[in-house]
CSV table of C-alpha atoms in Angstrom, one decimal:
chain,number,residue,atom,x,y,z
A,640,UNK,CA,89.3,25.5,14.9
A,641,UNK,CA,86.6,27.6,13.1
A,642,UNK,CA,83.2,27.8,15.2
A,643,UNK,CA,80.3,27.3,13.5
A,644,UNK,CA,78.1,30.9,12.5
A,645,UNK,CA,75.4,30.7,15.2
A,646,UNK,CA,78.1,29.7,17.8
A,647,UNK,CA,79.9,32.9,16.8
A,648,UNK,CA,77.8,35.0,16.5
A,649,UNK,CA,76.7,34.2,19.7
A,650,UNK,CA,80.2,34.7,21.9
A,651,UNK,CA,80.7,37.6,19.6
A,652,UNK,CA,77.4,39.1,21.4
A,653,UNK,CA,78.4,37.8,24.9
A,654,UNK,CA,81.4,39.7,24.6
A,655,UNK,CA,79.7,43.0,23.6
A,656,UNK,CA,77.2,42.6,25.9
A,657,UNK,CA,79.8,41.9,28.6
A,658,UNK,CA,80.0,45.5,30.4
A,659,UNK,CA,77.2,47.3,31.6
A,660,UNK,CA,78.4,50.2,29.9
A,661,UNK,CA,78.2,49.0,26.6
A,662,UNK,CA,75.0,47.8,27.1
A,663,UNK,CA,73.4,50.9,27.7
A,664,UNK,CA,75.2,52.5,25.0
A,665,UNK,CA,74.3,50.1,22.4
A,666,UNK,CA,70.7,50.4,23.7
A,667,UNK,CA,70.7,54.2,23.4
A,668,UNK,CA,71.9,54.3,19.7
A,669,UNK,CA,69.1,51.5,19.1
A,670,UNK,CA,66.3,53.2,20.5
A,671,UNK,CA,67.1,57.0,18.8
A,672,UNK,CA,64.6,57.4,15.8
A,673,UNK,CA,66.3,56.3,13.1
A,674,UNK,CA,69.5,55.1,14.1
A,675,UNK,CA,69.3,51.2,13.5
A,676,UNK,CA,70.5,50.7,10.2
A,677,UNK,CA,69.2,49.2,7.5
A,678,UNK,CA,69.4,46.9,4.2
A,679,UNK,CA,70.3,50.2,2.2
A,680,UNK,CA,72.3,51.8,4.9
A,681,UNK,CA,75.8,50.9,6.4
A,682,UNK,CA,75.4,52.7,9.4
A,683,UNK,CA,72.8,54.7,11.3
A,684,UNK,CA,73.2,58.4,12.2
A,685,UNK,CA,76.0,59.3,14.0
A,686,UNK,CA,76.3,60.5,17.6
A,687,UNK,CA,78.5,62.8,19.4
A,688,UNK,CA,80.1,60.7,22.0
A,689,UNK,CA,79.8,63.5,24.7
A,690,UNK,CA,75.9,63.6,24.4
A,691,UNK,CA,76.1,59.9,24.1
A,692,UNK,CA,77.9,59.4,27.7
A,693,UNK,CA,75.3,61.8,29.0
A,694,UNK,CA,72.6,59.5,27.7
A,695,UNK,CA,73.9,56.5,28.9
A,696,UNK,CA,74.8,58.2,32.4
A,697,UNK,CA,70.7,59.0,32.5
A,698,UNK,CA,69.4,55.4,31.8
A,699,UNK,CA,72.2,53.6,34.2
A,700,UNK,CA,71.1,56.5,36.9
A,701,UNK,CA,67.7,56.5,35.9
A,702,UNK,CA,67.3,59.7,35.9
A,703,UNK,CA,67.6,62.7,33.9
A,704,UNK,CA,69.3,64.6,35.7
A,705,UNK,CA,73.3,63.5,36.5
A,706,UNK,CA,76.2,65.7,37.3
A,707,UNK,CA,78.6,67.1,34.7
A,708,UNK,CA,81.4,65.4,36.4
A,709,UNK,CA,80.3,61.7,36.2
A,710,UNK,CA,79.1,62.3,32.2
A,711,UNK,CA,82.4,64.0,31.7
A,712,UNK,CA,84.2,60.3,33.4
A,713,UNK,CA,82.0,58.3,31.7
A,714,UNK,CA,82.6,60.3,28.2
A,715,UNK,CA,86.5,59.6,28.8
A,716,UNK,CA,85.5,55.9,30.0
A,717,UNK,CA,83.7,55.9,26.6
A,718,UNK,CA,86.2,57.1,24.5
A,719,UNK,CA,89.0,55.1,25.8
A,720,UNK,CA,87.7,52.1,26.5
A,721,UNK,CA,84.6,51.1,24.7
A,722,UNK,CA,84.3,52.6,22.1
A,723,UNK,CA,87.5,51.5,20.4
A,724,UNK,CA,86.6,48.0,21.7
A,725,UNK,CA,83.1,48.2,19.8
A,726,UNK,CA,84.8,49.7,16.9
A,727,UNK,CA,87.2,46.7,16.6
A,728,UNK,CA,83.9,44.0,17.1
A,729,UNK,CA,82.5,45.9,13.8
A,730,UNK,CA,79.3,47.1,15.6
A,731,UNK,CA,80.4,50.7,15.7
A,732,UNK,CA,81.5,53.1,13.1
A,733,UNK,CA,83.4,55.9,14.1
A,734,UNK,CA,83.5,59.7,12.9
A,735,UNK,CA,86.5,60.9,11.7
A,736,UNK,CA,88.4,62.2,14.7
A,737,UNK,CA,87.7,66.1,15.4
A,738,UNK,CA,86.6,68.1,18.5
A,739,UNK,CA,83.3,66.2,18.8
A,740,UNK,CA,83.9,62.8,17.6
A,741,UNK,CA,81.0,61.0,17.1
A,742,UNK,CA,79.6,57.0,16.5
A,743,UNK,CA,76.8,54.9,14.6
A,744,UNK,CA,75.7,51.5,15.1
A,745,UNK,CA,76.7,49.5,12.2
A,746,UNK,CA,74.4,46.8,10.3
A,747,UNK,CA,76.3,44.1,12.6
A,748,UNK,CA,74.5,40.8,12.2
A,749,UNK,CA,74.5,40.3,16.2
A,750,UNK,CA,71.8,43.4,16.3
A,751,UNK,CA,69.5,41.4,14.1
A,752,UNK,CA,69.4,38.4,17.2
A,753,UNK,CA,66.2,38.3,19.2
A,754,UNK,CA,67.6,37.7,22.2
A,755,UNK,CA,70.1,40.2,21.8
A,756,UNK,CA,67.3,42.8,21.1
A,757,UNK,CA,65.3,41.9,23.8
A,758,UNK,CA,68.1,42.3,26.3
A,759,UNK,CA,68.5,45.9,24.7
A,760,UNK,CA,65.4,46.6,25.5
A,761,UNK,CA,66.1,46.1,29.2
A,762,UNK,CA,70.5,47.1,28.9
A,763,UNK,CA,70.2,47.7,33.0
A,764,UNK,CA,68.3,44.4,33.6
A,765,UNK,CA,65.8,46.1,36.0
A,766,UNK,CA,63.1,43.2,34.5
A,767,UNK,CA,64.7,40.0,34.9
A,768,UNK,CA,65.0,37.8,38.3
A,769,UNK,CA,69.3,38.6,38.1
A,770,UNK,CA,71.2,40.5,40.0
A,771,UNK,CA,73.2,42.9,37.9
A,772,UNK,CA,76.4,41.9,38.9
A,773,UNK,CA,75.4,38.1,37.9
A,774,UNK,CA,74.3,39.2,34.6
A,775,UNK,CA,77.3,40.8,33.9
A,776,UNK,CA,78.8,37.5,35.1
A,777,UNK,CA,76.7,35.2,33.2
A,778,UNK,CA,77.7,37.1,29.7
A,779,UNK,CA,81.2,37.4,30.5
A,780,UNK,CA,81.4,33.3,31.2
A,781,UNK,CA,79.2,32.9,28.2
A,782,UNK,CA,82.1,34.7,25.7
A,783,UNK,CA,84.0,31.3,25.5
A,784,UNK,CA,82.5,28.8,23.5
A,785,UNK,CA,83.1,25.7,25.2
A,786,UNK,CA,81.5,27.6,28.2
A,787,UNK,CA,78.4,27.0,26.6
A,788,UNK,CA,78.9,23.4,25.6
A,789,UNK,CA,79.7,22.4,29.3
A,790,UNK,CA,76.4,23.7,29.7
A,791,UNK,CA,74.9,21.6,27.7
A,792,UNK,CA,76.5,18.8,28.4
A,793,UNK,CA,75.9,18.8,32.1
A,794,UNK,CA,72.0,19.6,31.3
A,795,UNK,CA,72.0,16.6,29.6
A,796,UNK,CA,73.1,14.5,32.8
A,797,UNK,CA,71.5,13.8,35.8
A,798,UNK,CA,73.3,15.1,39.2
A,799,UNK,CA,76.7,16.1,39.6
A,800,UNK,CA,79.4,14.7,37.4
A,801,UNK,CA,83.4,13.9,37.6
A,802,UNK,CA,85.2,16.7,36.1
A,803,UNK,CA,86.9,13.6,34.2
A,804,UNK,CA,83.7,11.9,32.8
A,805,UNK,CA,82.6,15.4,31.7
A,806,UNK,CA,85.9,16.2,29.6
A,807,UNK,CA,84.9,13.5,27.4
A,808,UNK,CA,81.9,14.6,27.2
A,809,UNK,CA,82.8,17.8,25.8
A,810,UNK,CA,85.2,16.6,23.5
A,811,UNK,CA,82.5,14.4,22.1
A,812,UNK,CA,80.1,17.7,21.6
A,813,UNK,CA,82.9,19.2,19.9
A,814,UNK,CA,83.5,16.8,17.5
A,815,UNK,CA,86.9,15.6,18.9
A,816,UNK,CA,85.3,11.8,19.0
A,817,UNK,CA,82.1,9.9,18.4
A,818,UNK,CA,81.8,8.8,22.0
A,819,UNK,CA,83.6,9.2,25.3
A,820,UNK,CA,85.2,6.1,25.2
A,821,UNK,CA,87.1,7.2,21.9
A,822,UNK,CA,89.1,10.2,23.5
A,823,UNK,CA,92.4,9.7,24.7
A,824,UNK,CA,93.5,9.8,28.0
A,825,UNK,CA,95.9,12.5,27.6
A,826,UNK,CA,93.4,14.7,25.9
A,827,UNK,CA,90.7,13.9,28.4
A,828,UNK,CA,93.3,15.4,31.4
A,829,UNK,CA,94.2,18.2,29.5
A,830,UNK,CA,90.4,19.6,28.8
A,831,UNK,CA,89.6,18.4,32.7
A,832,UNK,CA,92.7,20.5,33.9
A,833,UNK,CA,91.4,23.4,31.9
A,834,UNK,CA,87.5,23.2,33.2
A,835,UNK,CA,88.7,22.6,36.4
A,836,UNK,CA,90.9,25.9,36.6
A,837,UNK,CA,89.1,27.7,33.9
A,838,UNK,CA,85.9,27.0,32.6
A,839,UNK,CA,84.1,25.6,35.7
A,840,UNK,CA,85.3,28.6,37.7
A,841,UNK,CA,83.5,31.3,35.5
A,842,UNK,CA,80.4,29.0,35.5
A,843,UNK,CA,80.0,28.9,39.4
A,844,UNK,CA,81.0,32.9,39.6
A,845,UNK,CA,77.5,32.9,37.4
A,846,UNK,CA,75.2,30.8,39.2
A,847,UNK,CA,74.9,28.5,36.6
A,848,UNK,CA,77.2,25.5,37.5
A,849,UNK,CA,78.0,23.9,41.3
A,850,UNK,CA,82.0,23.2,41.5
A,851,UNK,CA,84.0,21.4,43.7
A,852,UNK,CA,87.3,21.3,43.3
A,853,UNK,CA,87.8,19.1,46.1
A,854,UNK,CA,86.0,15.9,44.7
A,855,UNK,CA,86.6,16.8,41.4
A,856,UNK,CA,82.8,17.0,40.2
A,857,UNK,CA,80.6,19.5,38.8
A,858,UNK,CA,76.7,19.7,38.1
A,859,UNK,CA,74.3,22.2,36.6
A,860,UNK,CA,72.2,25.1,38.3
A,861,UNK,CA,68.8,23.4,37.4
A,862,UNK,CA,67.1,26.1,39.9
A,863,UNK,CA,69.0,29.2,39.2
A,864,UNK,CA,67.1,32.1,38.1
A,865,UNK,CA,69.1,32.0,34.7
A,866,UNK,CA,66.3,28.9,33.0
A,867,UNK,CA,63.5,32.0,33.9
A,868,UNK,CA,65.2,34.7,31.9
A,869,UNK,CA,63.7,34.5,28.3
A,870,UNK,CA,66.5,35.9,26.1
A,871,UNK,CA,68.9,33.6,27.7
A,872,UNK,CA,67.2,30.7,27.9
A,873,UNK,CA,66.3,31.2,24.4
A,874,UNK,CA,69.3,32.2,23.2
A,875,UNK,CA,73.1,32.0,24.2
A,876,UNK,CA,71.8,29.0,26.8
A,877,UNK,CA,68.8,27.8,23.8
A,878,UNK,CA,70.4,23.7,24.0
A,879,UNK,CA,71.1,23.8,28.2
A,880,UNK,CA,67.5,25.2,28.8
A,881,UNK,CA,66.0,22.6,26.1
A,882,UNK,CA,67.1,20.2,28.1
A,883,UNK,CA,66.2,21.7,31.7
A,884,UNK,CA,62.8,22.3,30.5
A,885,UNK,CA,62.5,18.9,29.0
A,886,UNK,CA,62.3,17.7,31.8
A,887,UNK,CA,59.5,18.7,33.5
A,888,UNK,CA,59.6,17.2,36.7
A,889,UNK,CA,63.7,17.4,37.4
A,890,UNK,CA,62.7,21.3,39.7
A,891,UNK,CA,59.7,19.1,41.5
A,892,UNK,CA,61.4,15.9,42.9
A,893,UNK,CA,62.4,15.7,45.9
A,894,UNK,CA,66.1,16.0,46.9
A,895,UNK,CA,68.1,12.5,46.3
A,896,UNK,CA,71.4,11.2,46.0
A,897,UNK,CA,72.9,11.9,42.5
A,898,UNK,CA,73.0,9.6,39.9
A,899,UNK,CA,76.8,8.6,40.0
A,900,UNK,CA,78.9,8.4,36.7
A,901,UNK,CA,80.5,4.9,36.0
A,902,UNK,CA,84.2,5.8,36.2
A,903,UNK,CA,83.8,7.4,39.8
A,904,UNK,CA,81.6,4.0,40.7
A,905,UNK,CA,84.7,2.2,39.4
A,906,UNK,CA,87.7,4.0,41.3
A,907,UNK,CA,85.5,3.9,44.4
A,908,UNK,CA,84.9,0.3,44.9
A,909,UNK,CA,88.6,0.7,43.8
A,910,UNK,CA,89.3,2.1,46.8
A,911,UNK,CA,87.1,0.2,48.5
A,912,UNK,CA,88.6,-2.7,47.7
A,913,UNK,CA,91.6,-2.0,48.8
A,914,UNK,CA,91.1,-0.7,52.2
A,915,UNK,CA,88.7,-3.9,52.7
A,916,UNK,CA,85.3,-1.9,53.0
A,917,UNK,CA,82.5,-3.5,51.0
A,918,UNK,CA,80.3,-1.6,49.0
A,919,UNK,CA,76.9,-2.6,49.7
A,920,UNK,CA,74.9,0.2,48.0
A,921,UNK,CA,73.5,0.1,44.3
A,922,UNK,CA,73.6,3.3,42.1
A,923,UNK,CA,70.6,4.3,39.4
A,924,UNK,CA,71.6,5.2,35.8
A,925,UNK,CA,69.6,7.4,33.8
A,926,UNK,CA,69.5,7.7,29.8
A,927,UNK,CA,71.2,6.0,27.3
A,928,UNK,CA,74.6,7.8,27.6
A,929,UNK,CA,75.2,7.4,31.1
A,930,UNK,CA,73.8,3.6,31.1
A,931,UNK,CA,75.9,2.7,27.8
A,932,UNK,CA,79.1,4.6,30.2
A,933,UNK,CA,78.7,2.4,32.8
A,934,UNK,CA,78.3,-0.4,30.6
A,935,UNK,CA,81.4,0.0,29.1
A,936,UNK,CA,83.3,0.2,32.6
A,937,UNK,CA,82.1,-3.1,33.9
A,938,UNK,CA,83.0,-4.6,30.6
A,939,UNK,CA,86.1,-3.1,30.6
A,940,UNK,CA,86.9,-4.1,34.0
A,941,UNK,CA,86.4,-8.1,33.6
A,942,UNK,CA,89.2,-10.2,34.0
A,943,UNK,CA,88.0,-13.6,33.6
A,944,UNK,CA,84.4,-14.1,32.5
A,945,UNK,CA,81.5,-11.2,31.2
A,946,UNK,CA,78.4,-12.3,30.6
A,947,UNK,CA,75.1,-10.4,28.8
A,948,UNK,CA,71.8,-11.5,28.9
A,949,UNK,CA,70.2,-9.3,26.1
A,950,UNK,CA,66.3,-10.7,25.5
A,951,UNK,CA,66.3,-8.0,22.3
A,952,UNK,CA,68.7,-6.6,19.6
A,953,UNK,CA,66.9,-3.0,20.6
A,954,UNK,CA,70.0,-2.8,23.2
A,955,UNK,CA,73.1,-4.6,20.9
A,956,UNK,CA,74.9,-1.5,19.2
A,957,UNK,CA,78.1,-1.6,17.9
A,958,UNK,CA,79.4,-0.5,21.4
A,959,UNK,CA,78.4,-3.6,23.1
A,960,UNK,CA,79.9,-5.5,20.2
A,961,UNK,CA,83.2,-3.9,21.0
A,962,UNK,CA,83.3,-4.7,24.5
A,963,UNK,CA,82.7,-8.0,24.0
A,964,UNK,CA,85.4,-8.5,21.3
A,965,UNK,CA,87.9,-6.6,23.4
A,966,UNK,CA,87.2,-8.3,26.3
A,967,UNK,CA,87.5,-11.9,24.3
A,968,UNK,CA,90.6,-10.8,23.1
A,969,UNK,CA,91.7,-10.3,26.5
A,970,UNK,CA,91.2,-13.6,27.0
A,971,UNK,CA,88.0,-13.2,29.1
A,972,UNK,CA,85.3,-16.3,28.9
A,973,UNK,CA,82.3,-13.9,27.2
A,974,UNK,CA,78.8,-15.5,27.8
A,975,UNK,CA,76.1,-14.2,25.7
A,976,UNK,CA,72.6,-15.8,26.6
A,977,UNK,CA,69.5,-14.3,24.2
A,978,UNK,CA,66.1,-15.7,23.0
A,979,UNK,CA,66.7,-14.1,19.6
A,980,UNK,CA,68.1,-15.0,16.8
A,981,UNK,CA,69.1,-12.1,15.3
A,982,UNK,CA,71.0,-11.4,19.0
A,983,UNK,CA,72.7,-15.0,18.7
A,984,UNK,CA,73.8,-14.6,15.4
A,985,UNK,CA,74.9,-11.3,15.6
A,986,UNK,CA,77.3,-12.5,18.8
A,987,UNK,CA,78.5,-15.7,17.1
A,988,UNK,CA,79.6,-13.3,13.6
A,989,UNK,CA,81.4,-10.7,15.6
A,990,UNK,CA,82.7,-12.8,18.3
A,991,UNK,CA,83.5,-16.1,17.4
A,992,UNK,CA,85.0,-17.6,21.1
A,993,UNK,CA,82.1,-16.2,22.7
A,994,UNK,CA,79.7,-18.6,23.9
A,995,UNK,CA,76.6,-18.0,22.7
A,996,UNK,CA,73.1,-20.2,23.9
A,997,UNK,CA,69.4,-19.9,24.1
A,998,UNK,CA,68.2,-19.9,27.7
A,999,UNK,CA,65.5,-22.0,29.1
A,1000,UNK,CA,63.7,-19.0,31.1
A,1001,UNK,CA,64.4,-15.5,30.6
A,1002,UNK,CA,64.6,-12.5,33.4
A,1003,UNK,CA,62.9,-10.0,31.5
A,1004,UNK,CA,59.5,-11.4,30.7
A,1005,UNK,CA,58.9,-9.2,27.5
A,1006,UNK,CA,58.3,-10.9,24.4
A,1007,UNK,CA,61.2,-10.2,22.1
A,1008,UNK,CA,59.5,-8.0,19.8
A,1009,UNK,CA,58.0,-5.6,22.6
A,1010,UNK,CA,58.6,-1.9,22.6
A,1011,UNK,CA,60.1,-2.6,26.4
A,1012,UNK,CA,63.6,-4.8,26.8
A,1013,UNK,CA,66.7,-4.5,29.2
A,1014,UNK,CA,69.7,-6.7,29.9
A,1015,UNK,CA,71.7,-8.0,32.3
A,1016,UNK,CA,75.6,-7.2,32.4
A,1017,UNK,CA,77.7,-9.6,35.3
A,1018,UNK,CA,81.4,-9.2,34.7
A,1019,UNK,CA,83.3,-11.4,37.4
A,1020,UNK,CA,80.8,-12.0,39.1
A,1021,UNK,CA,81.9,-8.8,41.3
A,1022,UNK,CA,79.9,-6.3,38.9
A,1023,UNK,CA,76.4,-6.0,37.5
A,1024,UNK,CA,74.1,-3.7,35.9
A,1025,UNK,CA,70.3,-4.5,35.6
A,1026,UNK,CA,69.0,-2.1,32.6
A,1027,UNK,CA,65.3,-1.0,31.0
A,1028,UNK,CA,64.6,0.3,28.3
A,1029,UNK,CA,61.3,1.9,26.3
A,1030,UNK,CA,60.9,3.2,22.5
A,1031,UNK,CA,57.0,3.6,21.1
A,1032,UNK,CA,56.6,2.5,17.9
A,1033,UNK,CA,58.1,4.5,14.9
A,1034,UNK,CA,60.0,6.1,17.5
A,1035,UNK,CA,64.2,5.1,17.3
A,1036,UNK,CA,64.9,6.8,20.5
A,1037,UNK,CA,65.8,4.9,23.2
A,1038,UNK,CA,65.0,5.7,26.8
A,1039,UNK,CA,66.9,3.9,29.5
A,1040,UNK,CA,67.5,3.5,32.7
A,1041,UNK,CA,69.5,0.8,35.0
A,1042,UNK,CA,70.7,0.0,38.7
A,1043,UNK,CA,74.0,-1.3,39.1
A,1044,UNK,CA,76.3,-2.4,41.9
A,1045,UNK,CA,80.1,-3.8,42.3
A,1046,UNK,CA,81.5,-5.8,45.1
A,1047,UNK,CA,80.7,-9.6,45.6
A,1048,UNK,CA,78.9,-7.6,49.1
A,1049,UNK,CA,76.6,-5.8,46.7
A,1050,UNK,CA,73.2,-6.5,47.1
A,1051,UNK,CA,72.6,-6.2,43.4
A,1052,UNK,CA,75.9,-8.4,42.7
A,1053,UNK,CA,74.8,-11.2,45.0
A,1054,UNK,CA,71.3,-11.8,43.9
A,1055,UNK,CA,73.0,-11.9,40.4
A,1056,UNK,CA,75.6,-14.0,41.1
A,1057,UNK,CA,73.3,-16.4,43.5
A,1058,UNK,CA,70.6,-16.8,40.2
A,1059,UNK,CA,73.3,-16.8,37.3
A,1060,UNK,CA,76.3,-18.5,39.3
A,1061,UNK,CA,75.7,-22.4,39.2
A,1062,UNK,CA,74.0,-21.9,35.7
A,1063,UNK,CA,77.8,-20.6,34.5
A,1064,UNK,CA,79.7,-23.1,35.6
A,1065,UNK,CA,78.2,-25.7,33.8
A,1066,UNK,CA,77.9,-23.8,30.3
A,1067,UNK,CA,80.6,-25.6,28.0
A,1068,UNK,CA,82.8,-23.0,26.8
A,1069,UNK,CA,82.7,-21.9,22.9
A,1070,UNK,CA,85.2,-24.8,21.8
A,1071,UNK,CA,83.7,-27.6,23.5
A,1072,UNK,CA,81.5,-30.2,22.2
A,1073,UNK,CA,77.8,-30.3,23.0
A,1074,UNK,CA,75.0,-33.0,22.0
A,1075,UNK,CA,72.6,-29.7,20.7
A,1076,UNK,CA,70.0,-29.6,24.1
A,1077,UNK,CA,69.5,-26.3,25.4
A,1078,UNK,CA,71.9,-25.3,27.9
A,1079,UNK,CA,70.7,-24.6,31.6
A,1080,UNK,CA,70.7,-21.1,31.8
C-alpha cells in the first residue's frame, strides 16, 4: 500500500536522521557556505569525505581538535556505512570514485522540512530536554509509519488501552474500515500480535508509549519530554501532540483510575461472572469514540431485551441504528422510549418489531431541541450506560461523556433496573394491540 507524500516524506527523514552520525554529517554539508542546493542547482559543492569525517568528528567531540586515528575510523565508518546508505535515500550525490572521493547534498525534498532543518541545526541534540540515546530512539521508532499512527491513535484516548481495542483503532486510521466495529476479527489479532511484538516495543524503548505485555494494554507518554521538543512535536509527532496539547488540562489532573475500554469492561465481568464475584464499580467514558465503543458492546451483548432512552436525535447515528436492527434480528425485545418525533419515527422505519413509545417523564430534563442531550442504554437488565453529550450551536461536533456499569450488583445497573424495571414489563410488545394512551414509562 502506497503512503501518502507527507507520511513519506516523513519516515523517509526518520530513517536518515536515525544515526547520530548522519546527523552531524548532513548538518556539516548544510551549514558550509554554499552547499545547500538550490532551484537551479542539483547538488551543492562537493566534499572530500576525509575532511568531512574530520568535521563531523569536531562537532560530535565538540571540539576542534580530535585525534587522526578516530577521524581516520570514522572516515572508513563513513565510507562504508553511511554514505552509501545516504546515497541510496537520494540525499547524497557522490564523486566519481578516485583517491579522495567526495559528496554533495542533493535538492532532496526532506531538506526543505522545517522540522527537519531545525533538528540540523542542533544534529547532537545538546538543546532539547532528550537524552541522546532516546533521540536516536525516538527517530529510529518513528521510521515505520504505522509507528506514528499508534501514536495518534492512543493520543486520542484517555488512559491505557487493550492492545485489542487499539488494533482496530489503527486499522480504522489506516483506512482498512470506517469504524472499529467493521474490522474483522482475524485482522484485528493479526495487527495486535504485531504491535504487541513489534510496534509497541520500539515505542516504549522511546519514552513515548507505556507497554505491558502482561495485560495486554498500552497508553501514551502524555508527560514525556518528547510533547516539549518543538521539531517533533511539530513535525513527525504534529497529529499525537495536537491532541496532547488539546488538552490542556490532561498534565494537571490529578492521578486516577484509567478510563477503561468497553471490550476489556466486557471480558471482565466475563470473568467475573463466572467465578461468581460481582462487579460493583462503574467505569467513566470519555469522547464520542470510546462512548459509541461501549455502546456497541452492551448492545451487542443483549440476549433478551435492549432498551434506549434517546430524549434527541443529536445521539441516533447510523451506528445505533445498527445495533438495534441486529439485535432485533437476534430475536432481542428492543425498547426505544423518545419524546421526539423525528427519534420515534426514525426507530419505527428502521426497525419495525421494535417497540417504540413516548414516555410520560423523561430522565434527562433537556428540552429536545437543547444544545445538551444524553441517553440511556439497559441491555438485560445486567448492563447500562448513562451518557451526556454538548455541541454549541453551528458546531456538528459532538462531545461526550458517560458512566457505565455491568452486573445486576452494579450500582449503576441497579438504580436502572429498580427505575426502568416494572415500567418494562408492562410495555406491550411491538405486535400487540393497544387502545393509543401513553404507555407508563
Amino acid at each position: 500500500m502506497s503512503l501518502p507524500p507527507f507520511l513519506e516524506l516523513t519516515t523517509t527523514a526518520a530513517d536518515v536522521l536515525a544515526d547520530p552520525h548522519r546527523r552531524t554529517l548532513l548538518a556539516v554539508l548544510r551549514d558550509r557556505e554554499g552547499q545547500t542546493p538550490t532551484a537551479t542547482t542539483a547538488a551543492g559543492p562537493a566534499m572530500p569525505i576525509a575532511d568531512l569525517a574530520t568535521e563531523v568528528a569536531a562537532v560530535e567531540r565538540g571540539t576542534p581538535i580530535v585525534p587522526d586515528a578516530h577521524c581516520e575510523r570514522l572516515q572508513i565508518e563513513l565510507i562504508h556505512r553511511h554514505v552509501p546508505r545516504l546515497v541510496d535515500r537520494g540525499v547524497l550525490s557522490r564523486d566519481a570514485d578516485g583517491d579522495d572521493p567526495a559528496v554533495s547534498l542533493t535538492a532532496h525534498p526532506i531538506l526543505d522540512l522545517e522540522w527537519v532543518e531545525s533538528l540540523l541545526t542542533d544534529p547532537t541534540g545538546d538543546d532539547v530536554p532528550v537524552a541522546a540515546e532516546t533521540l536516536t530512539r525516538t527517530l529510529e521508532a518513528l521510521r515505520e509509519p504505522r509507528r506514528l499512527t499508534v501514536c495518534t491513535e492512543l493520543a486520542s484516548r484517555d488512559g491505557s488501552i487493550a492492545v485489542d481495542d487499539l488494533a482496530a483503532g489503527v486499522l480504522v486510521r489506516e483506512g482498512e474500515a470506517d469504524r472499529p466495529a467493521d474490522v474483522a476479527g482475524s485482522q484485528r489479532t493479526a495487527v495486535a500480535t504485531e504491535l504487541a511484538h513489534k510496534q509497541l516495543p520500539a515505542l516504549a524503548a522511546a519514552g513515548l508509549v507505556a507497554h505491558d505485555d502482561e495485560s495486554g494494554r498500552a497508553a501514551l507518554e502524555t508527560d514525556a519530554p518528547h510533547w516539549d521538543v518543538d521539531w517533533l512535536a511539530d513535525g513527525p509527532l504534529a497529529e499525537a501532540a495536537a491532541l496532547v496539547r488539546s488538552d490542556s488540562t490532561r498534565r494537571a489532573r490529578p492521578e486516577r483510575e484509567p478510563s477503561v475500554p468497553a471490550r476489556t469492561i466486557a471480558r471482565d465481568s466475563d470473568e467475573n461472572r463466572r467465578t461468581g464475584t460481582d462487579v460493583e464499580s462503574c467505569w467513566t467514558l470519555e469522547g464520542e469514540a470510546n462512548v459509541a465503543e461501549r455502546g456497541n458492546e452492551i448492545a451487542a451483548g443483549a440476549d433478551e431485551e435492549l432498551f434506549v432512552m434517546a430524549p434527541s436525535a443529536v445521539l441516533l447515528g447510523s451506528t445505533c441504528l445498527e445495533n438495534l436492527r441486529d439485535a432485533a434480528d437476534r430475536g432481542v425485545d428492543v425498547y426505544v422510549a423518545s419524546r421526539s418525533p423525528r427519534v420515534r419515527d426514525t426507530v419505527r422505519s428502521a426497525v419495525p418489531t421494535a417497540t417504540v413509545c413516548e414516555p410520560r417523564f423523561d430522565w434527562f430534563s433537556f428540552p429536545v431541541d437543547a444544545p445538551q442531550c444524553g441517553y440511556v442504554l439497559l441491555a438485560d437488565r445486567e448492563a447500562a450506560m448513562l451518557v451526556t453529550a454538548e455541541c454549541e450551536v453551528g458546531d456538528e461536533s459532538v462531545r461526550a461523556g458517560a458512566i457505565t456499569g455491568e452486573g445486576r450488583e452494579n450500582a449503576l445497573v441497579s438504580v436502572v433496573r429498580t427505575q426502568l424495571g416494572p415500567r418494562l414489563d408492562r410495555l406491550p410488545t411491538a405486535g400487540d394491540e393497544t387502545d393509543g394512551t401513553p404507555l407508563p414509562m
